XYZ file of N, CA and C in Angstrom:
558
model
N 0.841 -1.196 0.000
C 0.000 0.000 0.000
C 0.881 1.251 0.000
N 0.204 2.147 -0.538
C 0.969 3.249 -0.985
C 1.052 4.398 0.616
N 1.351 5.257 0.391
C 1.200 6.120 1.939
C -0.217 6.726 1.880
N -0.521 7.392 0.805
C -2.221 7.977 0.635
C -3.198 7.549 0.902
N -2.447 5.645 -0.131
C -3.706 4.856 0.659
C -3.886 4.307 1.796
N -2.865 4.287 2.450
C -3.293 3.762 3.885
C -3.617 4.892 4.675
N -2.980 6.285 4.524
C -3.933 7.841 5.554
C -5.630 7.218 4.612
N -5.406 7.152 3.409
C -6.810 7.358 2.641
C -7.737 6.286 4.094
N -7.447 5.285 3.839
C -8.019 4.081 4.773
C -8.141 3.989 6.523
N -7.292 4.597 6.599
C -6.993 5.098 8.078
C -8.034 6.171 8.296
N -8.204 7.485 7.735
C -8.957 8.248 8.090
C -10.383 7.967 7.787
N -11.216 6.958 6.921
C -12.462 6.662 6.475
C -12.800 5.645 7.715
N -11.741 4.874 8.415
C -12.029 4.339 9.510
C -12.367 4.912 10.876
N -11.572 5.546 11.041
C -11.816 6.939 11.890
C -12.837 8.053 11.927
N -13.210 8.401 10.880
C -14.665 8.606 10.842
C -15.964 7.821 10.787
N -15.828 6.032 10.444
C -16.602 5.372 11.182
C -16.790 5.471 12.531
N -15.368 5.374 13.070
C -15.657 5.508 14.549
C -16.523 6.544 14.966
N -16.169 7.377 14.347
C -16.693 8.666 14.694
C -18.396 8.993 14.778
N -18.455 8.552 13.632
C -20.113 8.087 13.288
C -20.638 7.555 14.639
N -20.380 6.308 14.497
C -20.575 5.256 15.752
C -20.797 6.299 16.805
N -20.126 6.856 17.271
C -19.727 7.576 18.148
C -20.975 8.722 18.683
N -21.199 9.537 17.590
C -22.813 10.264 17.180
C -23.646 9.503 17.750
N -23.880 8.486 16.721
C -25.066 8.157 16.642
C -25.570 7.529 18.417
N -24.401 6.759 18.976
C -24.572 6.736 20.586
C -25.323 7.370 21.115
N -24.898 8.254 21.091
C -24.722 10.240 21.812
C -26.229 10.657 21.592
N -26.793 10.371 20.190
C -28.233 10.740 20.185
C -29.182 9.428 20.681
N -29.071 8.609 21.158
C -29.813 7.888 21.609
C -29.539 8.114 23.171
N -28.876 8.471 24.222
C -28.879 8.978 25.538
C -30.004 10.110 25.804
N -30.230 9.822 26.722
C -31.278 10.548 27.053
C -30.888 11.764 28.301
N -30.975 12.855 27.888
C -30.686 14.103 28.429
C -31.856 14.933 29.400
N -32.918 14.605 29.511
C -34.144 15.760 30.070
C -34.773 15.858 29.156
N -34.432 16.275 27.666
C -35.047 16.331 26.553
C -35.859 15.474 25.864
N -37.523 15.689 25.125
C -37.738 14.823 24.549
C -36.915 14.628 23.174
N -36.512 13.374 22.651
C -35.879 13.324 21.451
C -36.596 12.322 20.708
N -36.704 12.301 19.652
C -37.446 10.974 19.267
C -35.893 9.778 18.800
N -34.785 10.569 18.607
C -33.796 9.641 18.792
C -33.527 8.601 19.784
N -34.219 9.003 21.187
C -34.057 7.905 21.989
C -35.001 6.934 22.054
N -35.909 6.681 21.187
C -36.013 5.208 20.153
C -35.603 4.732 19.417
N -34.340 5.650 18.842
C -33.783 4.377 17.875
C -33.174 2.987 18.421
N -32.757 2.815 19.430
C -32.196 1.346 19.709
C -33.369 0.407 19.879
N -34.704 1.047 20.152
C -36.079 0.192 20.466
C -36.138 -0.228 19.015
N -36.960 -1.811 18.765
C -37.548 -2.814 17.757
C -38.407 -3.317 18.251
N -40.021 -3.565 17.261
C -40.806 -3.558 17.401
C -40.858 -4.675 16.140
N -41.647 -6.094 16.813
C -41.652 -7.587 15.982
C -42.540 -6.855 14.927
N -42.889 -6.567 13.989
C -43.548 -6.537 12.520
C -43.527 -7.094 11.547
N -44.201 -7.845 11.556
C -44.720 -9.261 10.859
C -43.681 -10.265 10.887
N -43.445 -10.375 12.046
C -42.013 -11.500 12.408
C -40.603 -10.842 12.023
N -40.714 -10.081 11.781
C -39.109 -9.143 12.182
C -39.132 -7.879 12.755
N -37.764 -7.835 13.550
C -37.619 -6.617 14.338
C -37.225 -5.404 13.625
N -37.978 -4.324 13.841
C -38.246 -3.351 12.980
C -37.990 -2.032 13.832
N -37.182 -0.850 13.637
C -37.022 0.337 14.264
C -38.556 0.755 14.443
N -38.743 1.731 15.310
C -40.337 2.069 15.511
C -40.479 3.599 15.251
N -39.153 3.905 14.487
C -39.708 5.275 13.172
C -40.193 4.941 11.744
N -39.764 3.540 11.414
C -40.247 2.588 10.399
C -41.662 2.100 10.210
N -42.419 2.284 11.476
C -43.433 1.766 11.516
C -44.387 2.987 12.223
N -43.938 4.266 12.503
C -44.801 5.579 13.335
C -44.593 6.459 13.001
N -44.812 7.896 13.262
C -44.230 9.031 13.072
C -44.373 9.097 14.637
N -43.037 10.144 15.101
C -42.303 10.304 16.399
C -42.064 11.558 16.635
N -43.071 12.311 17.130
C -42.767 13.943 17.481
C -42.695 14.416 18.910
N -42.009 15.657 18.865
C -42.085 15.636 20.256
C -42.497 16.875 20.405
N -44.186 17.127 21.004
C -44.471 18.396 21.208
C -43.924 19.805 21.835
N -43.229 18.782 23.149
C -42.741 19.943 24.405
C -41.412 19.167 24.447
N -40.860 19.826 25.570
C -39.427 19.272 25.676
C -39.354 18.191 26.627
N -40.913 18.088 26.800
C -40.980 17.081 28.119
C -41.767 15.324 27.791
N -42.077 15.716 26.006
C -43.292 14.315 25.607
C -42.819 14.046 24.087
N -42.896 12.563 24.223
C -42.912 11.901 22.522
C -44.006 11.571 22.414
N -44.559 11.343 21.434
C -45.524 10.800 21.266
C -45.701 9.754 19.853
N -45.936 9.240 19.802
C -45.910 7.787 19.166
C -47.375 7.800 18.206
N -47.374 7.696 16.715
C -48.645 7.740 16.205
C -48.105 6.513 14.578
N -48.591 5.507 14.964
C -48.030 4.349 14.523
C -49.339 4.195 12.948
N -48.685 4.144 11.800
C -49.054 4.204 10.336
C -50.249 3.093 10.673
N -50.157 1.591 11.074
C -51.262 1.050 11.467
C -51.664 0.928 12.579
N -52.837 1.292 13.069
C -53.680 1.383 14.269
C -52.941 0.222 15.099
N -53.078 -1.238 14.632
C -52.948 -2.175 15.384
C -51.517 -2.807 15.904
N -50.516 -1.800 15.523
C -48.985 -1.658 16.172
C -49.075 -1.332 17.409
N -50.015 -0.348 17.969
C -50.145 0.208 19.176
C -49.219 -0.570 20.364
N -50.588 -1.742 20.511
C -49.876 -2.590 21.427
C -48.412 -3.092 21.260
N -47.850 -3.289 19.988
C -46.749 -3.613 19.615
C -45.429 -2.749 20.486
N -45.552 -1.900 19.853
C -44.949 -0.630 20.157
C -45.039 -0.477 21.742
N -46.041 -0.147 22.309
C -46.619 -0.419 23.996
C -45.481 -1.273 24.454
N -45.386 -2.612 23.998
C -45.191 -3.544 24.704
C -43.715 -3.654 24.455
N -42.361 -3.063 23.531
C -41.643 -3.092 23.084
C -41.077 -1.637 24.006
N -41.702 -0.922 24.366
C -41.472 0.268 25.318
C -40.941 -0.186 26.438
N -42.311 -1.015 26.929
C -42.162 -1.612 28.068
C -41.360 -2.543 28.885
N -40.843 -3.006 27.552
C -39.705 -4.124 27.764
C -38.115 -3.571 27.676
N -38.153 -2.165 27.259
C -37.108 -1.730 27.498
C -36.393 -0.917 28.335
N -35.016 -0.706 28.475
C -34.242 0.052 29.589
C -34.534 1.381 29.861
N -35.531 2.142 28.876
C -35.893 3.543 28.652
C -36.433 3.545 30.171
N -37.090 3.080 31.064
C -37.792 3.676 31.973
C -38.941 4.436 32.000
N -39.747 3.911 30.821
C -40.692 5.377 30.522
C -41.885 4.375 30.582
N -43.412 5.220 31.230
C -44.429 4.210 30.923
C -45.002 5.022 29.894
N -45.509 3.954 28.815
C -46.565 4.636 27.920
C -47.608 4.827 28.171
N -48.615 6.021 27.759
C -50.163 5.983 28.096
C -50.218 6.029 26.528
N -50.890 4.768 26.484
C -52.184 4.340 25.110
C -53.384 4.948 24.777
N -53.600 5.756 24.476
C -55.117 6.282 24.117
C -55.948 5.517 23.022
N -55.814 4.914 22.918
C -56.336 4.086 21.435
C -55.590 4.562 20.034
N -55.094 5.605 19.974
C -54.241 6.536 18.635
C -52.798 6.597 18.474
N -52.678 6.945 19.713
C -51.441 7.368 19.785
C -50.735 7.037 21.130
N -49.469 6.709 21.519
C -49.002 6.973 22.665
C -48.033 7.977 22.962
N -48.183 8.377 23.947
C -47.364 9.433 24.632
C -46.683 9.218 25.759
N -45.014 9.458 25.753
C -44.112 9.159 27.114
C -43.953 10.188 27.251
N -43.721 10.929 28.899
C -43.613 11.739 29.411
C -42.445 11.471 30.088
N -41.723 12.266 30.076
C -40.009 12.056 30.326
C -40.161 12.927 31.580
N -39.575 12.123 32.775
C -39.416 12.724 33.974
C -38.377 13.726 34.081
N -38.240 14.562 35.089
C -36.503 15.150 35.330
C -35.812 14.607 35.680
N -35.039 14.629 35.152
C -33.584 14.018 35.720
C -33.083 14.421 36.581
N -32.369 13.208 37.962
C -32.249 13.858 39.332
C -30.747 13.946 38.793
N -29.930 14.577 39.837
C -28.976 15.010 39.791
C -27.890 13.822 39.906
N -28.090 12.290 40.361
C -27.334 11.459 40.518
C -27.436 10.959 39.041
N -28.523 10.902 38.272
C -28.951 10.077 37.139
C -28.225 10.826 35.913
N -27.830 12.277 36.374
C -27.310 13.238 35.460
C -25.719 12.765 35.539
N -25.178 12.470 36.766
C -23.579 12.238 36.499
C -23.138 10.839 35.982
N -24.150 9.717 36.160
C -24.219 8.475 35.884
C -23.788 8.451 34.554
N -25.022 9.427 33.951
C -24.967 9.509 32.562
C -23.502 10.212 32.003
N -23.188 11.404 32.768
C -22.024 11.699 32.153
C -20.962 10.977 31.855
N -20.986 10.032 32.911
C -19.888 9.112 33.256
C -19.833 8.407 32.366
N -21.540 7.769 31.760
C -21.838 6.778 30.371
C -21.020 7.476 29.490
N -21.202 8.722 29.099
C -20.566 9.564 27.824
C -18.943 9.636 27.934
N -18.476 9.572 29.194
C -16.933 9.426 29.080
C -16.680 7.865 28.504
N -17.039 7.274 29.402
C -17.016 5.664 29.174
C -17.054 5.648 27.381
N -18.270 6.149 26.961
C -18.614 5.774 25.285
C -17.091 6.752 24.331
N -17.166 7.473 25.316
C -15.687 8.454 23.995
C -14.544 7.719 23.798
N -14.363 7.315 25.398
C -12.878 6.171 25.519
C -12.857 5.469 24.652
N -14.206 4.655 24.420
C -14.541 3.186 23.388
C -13.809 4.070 21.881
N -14.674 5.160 21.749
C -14.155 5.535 20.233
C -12.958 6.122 20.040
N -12.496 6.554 21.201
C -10.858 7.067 21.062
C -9.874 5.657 21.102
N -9.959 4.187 21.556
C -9.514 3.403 21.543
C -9.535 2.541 20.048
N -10.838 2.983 19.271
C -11.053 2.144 18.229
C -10.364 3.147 17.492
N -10.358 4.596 17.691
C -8.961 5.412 16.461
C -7.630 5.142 16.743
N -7.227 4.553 18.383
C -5.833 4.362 18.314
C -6.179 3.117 17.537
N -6.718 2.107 17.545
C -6.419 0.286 16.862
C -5.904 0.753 15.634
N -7.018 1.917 15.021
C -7.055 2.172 13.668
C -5.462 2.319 13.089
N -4.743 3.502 13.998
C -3.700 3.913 13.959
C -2.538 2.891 14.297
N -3.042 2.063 15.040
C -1.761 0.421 15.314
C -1.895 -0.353 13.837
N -2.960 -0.250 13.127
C -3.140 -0.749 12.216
C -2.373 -0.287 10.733
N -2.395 1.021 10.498
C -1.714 1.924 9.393
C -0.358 1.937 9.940
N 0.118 1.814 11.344
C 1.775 1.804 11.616
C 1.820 0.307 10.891
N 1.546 -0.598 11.189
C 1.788 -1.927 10.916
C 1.882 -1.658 9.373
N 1.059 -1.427 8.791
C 0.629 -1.116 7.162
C 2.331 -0.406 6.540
N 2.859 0.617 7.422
C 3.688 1.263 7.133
C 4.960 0.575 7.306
N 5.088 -0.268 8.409
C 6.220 -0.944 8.497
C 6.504 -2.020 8.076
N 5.377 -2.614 7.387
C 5.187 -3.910 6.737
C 5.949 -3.226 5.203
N 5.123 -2.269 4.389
C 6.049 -1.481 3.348
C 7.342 -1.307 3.290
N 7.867 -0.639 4.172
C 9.030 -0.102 4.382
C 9.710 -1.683 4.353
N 9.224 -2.636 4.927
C 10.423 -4.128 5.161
C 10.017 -5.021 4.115
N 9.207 -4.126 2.958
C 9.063 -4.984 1.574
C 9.616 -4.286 0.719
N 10.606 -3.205 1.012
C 10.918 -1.892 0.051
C 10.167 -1.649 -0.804
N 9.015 -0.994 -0.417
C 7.861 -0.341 -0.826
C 8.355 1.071 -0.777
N 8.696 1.323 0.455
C 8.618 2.718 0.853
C 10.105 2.659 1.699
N 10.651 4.157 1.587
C 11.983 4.270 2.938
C 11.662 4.802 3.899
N 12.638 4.215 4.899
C 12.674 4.858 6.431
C 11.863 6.270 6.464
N 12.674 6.805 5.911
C 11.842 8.441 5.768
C 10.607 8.238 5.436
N 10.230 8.122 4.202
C 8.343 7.899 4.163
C 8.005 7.204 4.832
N 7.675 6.092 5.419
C 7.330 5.502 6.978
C 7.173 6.475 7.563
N 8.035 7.063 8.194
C 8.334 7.696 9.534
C 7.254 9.053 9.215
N 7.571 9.677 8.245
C 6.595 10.718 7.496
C 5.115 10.242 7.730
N 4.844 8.939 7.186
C 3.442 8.495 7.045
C 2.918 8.343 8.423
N 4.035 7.238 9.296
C 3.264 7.319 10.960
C 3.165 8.721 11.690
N 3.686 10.471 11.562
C 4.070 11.423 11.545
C 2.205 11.799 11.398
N 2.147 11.440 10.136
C 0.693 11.610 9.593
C -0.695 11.627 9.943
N -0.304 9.784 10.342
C -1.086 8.792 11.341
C -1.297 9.321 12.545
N -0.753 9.963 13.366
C -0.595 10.459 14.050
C -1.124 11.938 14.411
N -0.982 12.938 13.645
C -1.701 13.976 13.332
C -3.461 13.540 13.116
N -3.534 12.187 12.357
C -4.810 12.394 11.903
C -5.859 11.905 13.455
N -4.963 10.940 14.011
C -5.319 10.913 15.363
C -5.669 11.856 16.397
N -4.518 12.549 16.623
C -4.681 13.556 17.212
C -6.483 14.315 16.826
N -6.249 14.602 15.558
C -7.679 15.505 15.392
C -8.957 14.842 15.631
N -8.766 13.409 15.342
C -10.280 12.713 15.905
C -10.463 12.640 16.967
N -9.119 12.667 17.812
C -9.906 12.362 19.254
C -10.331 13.962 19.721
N -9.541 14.837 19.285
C -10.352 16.089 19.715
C -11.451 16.569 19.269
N -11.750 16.125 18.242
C -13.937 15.639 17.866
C -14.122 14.844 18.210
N -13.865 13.736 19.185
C -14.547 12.978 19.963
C -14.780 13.641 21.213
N -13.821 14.577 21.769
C -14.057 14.933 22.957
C -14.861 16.508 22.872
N -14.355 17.138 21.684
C -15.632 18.487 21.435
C -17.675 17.882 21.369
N -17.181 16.489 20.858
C -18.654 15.848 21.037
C -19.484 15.549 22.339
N -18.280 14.787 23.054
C -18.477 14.604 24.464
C -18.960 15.694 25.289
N -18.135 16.250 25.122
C -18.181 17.756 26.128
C -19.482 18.620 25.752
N -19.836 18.409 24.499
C -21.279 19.352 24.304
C -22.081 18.722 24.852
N -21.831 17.258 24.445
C -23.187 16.112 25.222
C -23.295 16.294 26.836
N -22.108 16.403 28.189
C -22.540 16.324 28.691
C -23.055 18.025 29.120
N -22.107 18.820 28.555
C -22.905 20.217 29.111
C -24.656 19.596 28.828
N -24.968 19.469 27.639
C -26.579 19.457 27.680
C -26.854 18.314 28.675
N -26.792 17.496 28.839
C -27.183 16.516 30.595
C -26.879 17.381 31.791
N -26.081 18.025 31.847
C -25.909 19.032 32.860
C -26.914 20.212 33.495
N -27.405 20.217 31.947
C -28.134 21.998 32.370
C -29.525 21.172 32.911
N -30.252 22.180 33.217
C -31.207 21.957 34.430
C -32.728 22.152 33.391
């Protein structure tokens, strides 16, 4: 592999992580209603498990309610019961139409727990950009001992590797840090 292509490959991995990383972040639950914090919920539809924006529309009037208004009437219970079975903590009220969760406040212990979740989740993605980066050194030194490349370009390329590191983990942690200010505020 050439040096371009392995930064090329190195950095498209690293912004997987990164992704990954997001998409976490919007499924935590802050005080806020989000309708993101159903995406990890599945709902059996017609014998497969199915996201339950796939099968509803998911709005959130106030900052305090989702509400759940499912394309066929007879998901209701589906959906209900797929709520219920999950770690969200939320009870649904069923009206026959629609359901609506009402998101409690968050006490102040449940707020650092969570922060703590969001450090915990950055580590995960700052660890999967260093692998990334053990991976493109290897890439580089494997070259260099096939005379692909010299000492100097190696050293240049891990130089690189390195830089490109550096900048993901500091958008992992500009991510972090916004996430928990918003769990923070009141």
């Amino acid at each position: 592999m050439t040096t371009q292509e392995i930064l090329k490959d190195a950095e498209t991995r690293m912004e997987k992580a990164l992704e990954v990383f997001r998409n976490d972040l919007k499924g935590l639950r802050t005080g806020r209603a989000s309708p993101h914090l159903l995406d990890p919920l599945r709902v059996d539809y017609y014998g497969s498990p199915t996201p339950i924006k796939n099968i509803a529309s998911i709005t959130c009037p106030d900052a305090a309610t989702i509400v759940i208004k499912p394309y066929q009437a007879e998901m209701l219970k589906d959906i209900e019961k797929a709520i219920r079975a999950s770690d969200l903590g939320l009870a649904p009220n069923n009206d026959g139409k629609v359901i609506r969760l009402s998101l409690p406040p968050m006490s102040g212990e449940q707020r650092k727990k969570l922060v703590q979740q969001i450090k915990k989740q950055a580590e995960a993605a700052k660890v999967a950009c260093r692998n990334i980066r053990r991976d493109s050194n290897k890439h580089f030194d494997d070259a260099e001992k096939n005379k692909l490349m010299t000492e100097d370009e190696r050293d240049r390329g891990k130089a690189k590797i390195q830089d490109l590191l550096k900048s993901y983990e500091a958008k992992i942690d500009e991510l972090a840090a916004k996430k928990e200010k918003e769990v923070m505020e009141q």
